[in-house]
Short mmCIF file of C-alpha atoms in Angstrom, two decimals:
data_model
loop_
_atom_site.label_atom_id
_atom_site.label_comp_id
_atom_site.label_asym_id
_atom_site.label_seq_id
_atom_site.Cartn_x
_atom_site.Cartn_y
_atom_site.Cartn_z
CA UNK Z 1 0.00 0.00 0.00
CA UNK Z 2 1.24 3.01 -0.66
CA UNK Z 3 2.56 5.27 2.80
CA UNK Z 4 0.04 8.07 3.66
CA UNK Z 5 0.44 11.57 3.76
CA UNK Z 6 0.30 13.57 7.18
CA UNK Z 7 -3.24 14.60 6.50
CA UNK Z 8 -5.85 13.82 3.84
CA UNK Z 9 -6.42 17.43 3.33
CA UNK Z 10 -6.34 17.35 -0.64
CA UNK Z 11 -8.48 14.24 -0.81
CA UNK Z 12 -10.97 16.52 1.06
CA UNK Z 13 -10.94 19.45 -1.27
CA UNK Z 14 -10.85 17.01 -4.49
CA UNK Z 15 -13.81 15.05 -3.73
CA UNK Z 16 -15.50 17.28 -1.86
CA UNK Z 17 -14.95 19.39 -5.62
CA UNK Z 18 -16.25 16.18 -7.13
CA UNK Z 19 -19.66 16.59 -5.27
CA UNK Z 20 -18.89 13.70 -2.54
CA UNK Z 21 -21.02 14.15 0.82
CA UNK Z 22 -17.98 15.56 3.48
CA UNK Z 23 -19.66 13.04 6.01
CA UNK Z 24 -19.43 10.18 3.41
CA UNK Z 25 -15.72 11.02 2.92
CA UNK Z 26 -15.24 11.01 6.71
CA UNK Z 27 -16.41 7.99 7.60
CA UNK Z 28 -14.63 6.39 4.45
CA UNK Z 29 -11.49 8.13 6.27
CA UNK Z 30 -12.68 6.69 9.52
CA UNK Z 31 -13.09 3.20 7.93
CA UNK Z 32 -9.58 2.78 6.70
CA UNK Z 33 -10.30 2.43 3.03
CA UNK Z 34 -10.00 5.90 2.23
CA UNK Z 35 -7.08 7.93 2.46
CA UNK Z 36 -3.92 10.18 0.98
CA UNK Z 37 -0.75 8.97 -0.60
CA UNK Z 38 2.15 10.61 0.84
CA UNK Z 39 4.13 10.66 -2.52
CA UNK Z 40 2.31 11.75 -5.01
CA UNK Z 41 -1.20 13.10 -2.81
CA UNK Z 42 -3.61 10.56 -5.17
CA UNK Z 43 -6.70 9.56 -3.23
CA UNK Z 44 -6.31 5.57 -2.33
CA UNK Z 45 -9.48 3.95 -2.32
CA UNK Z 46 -9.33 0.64 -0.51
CA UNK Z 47 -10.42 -2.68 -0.44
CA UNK Z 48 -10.53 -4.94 2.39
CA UNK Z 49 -11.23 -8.54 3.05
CA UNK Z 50 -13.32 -10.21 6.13
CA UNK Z 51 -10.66 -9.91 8.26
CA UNK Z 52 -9.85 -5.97 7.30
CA UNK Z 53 -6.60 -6.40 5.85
CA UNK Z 54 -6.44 -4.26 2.70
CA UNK Z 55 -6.40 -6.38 -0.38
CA UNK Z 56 -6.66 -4.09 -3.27
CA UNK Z 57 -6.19 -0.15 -4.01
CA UNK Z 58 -6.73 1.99 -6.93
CA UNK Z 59 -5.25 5.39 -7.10
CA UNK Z 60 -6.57 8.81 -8.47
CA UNK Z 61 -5.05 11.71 -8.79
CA UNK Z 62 -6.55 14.72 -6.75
CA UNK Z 63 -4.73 17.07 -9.37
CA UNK Z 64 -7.73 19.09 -11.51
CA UNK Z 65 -6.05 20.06 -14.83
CA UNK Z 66 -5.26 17.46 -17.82
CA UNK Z 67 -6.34 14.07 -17.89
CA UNK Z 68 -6.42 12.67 -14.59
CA UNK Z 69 -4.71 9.94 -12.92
CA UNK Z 70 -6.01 6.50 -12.54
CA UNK Z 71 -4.58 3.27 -11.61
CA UNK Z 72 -4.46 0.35 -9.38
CA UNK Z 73 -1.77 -0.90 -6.73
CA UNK Z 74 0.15 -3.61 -7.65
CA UNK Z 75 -0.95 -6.62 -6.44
CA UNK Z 76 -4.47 -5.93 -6.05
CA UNK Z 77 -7.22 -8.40 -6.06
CA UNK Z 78 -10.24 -7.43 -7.76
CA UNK Z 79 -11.93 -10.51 -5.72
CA UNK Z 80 -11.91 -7.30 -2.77
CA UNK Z 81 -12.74 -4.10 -4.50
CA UNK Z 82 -13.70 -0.88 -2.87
CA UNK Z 83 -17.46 -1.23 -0.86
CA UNK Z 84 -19.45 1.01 1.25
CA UNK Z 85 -21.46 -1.04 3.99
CA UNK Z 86 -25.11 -0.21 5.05
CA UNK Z 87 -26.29 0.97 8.08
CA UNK Z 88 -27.61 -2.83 10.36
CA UNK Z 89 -28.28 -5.53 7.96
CA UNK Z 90 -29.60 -5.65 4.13
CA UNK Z 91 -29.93 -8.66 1.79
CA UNK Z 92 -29.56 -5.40 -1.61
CA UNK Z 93 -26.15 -4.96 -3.09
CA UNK Z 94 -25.58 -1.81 -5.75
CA UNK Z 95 -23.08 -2.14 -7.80
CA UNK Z 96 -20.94 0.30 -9.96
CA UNK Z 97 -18.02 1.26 -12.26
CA UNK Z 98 -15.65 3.07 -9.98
CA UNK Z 99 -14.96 4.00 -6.09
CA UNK Z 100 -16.15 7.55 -6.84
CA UNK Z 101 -19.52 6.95 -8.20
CA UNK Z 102 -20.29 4.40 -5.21
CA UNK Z 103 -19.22 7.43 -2.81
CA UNK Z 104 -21.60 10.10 -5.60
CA UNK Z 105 -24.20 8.19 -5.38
CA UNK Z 106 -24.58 7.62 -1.50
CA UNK Z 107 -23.90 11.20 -1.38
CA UNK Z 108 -27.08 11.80 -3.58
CA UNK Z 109 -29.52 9.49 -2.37
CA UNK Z 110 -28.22 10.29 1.36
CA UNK Z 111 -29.37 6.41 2.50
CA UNK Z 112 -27.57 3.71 4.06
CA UNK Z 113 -29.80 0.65 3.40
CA UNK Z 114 -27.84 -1.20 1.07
CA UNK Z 115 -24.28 -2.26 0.22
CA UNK Z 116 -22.18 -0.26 -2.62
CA UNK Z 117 -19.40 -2.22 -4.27
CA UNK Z 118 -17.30 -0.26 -6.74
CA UNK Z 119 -16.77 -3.42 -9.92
CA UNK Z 120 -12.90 -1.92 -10.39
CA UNK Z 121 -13.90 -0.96 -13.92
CA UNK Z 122 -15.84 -3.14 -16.44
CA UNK Z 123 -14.55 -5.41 -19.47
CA UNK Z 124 -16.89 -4.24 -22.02
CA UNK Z 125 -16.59 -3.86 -26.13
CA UNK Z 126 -16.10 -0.78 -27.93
CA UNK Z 127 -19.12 0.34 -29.91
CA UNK Z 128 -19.52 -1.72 -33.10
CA UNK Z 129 -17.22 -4.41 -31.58
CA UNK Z 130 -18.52 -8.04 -32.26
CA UNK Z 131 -17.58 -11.01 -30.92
CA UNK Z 132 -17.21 -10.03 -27.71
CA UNK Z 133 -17.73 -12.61 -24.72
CA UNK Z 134 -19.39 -11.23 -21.23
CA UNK Z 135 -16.84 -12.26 -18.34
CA UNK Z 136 -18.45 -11.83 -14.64
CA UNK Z 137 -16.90 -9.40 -12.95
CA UNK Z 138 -14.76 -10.58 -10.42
CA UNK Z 139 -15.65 -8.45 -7.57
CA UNK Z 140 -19.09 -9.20 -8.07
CA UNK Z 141 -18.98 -13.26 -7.90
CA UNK Z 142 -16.84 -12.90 -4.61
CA UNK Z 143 -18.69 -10.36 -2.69
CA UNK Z 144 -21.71 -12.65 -3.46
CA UNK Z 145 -19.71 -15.57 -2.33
CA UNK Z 146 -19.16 -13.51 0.62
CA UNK Z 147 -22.51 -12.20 1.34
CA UNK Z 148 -25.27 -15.36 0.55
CA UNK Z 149 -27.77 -13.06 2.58
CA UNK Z 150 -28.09 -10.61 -0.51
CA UNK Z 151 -31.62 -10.73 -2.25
CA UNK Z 152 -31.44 -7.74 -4.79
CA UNK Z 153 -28.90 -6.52 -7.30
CA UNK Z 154 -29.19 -2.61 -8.56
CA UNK Z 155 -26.95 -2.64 -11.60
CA UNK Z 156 -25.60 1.00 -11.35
CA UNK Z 157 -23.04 1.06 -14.20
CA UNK Z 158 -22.60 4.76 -16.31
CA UNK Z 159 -24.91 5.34 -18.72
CA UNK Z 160 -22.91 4.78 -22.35
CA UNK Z 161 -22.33 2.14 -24.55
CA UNK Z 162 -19.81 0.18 -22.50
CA UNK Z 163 -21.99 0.71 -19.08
CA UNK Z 164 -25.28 -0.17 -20.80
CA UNK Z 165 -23.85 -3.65 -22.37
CA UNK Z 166 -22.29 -4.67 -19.07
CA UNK Z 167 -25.48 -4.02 -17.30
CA UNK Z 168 -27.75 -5.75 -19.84
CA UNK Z 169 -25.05 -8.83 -19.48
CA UNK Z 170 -25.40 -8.75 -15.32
CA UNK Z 171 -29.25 -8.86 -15.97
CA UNK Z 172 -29.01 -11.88 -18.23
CA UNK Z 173 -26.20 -13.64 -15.67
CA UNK Z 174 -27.94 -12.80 -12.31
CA UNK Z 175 -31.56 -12.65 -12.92
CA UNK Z 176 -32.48 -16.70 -12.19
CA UNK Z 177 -30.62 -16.09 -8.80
CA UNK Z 178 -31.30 -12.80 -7.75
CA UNK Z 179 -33.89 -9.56 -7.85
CA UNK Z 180 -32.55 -7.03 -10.72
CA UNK Z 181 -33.27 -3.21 -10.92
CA UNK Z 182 -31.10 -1.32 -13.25
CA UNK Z 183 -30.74 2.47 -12.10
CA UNK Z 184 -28.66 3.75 -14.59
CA UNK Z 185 -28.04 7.77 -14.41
CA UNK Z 186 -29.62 10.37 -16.55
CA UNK Z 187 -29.17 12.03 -18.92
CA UNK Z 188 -27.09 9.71 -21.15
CA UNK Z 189 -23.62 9.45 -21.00
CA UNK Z 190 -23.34 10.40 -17.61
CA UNK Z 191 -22.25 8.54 -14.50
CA UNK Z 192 -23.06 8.84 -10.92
CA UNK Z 193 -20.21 11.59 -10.20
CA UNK Z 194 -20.96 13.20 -13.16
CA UNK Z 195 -24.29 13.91 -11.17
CA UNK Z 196 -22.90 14.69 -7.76
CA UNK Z 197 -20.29 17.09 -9.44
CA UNK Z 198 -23.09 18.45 -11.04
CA UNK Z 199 -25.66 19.00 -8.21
CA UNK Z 200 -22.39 20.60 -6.09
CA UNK Z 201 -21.87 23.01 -8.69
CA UNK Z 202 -25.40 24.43 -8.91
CA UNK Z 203 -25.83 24.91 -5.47
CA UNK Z 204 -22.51 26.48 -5.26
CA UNK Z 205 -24.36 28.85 -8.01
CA UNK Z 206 -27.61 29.38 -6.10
CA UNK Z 207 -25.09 30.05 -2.90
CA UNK Z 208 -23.55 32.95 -4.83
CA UNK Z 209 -26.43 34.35 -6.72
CA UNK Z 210 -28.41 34.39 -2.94
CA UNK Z 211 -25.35 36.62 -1.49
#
């Protein structure tokens, strides 16, 4: 894992930027799988197992200008990607692309009823790509594996091409074992932090217009 920096103070300002709930990003603090690399100050979203040892990280960068970075820690088992617990018990499980948009979309719907397990990205074609087999995502089977109490899936994938064909594919693989919704975001092409970033920024608006 990579060491941490004194304080998690950029983290902060990037997600909270990124339309993240600052009580969301404090307990993810609190929880251990959230936190800020000492080297280069990218945000290190974590994955534990059962027994809380980390088993997987993936790293962004909290820098705003170019193209930003993303990548995961060597050595990390997808089998234990990033996941936000609910609140007691509940037998529903969302699931979704990335860390961030597990974190967006808590931090829009403001509930705590379900678990939120970030996929670590999706294998999916490119549009107008044939031939293409579906492969279950890994973090998915295990969590499952993990969790036999879980009822419901809510396929929560980003609304384009490659996030619509991997949540048609969960549908088909899940739905003899398990209740489906698909909640994709709106309007097309957006995902969930596309929404939260969205939502921060117009009542950051409405804040200054008001003064």
């Amino acid at each position: 894992m990579p060491p941490a920096a004194e304080n998690n103070r950029r983290v902060f300002a990037y997600l909270l930027k990124r339309g993240i709930d600052r009580k969301v990003i404090e307990a993810c603090v609190r929880a251990g799988i959230l936190y800020e690399s000492a080297d280069y100050h990218n945000a290190v979203f974590v994955g534990k197992d059962e027994c809380g040892t980390a088993r997987y990280a993936f790293l962004r960068g909290t820098y705003t200008k170019g193209k930003p970075f993303k990548a995961e820690v060597s050595g990390s088992n997808k089998r234990f990607c990033f996941f936000l617990p609910p609140k007691g018990e509940s037998k529903k499980l969302a699931v979704y692309e990335a860390a961030i948009e597990t974190m967006a979309h808590l931090s829009l719907e403001k509930t705590v009823d379900k678990y939120r397990l970030s996929l670590g990205g999706i294998s999916a074609p490119k549009e107008g790509e044939k031939a293409y087999s579906f492969k279950k995502p890994a973090a998915l089977e295990s969590f499952l594996a993990r969790h036999p109490e879980i009822e419901e899936i809510e396929i929560c994938t980003n609304n384009d091409f490659a996030g619509r064909w991997a949540a048609e594919h969960i549908e088909k693989e899940y739905r003899d074992r398990y209740r489906i919704t698909k909640n994709l975001p709106e309007p097309e092409g957006y995902d969930y932090g596309n929404l939260a970033e969205k939502q921060y920024q117009a009542a950051r608006q409405r804040a200054a217009c008001s003064r």
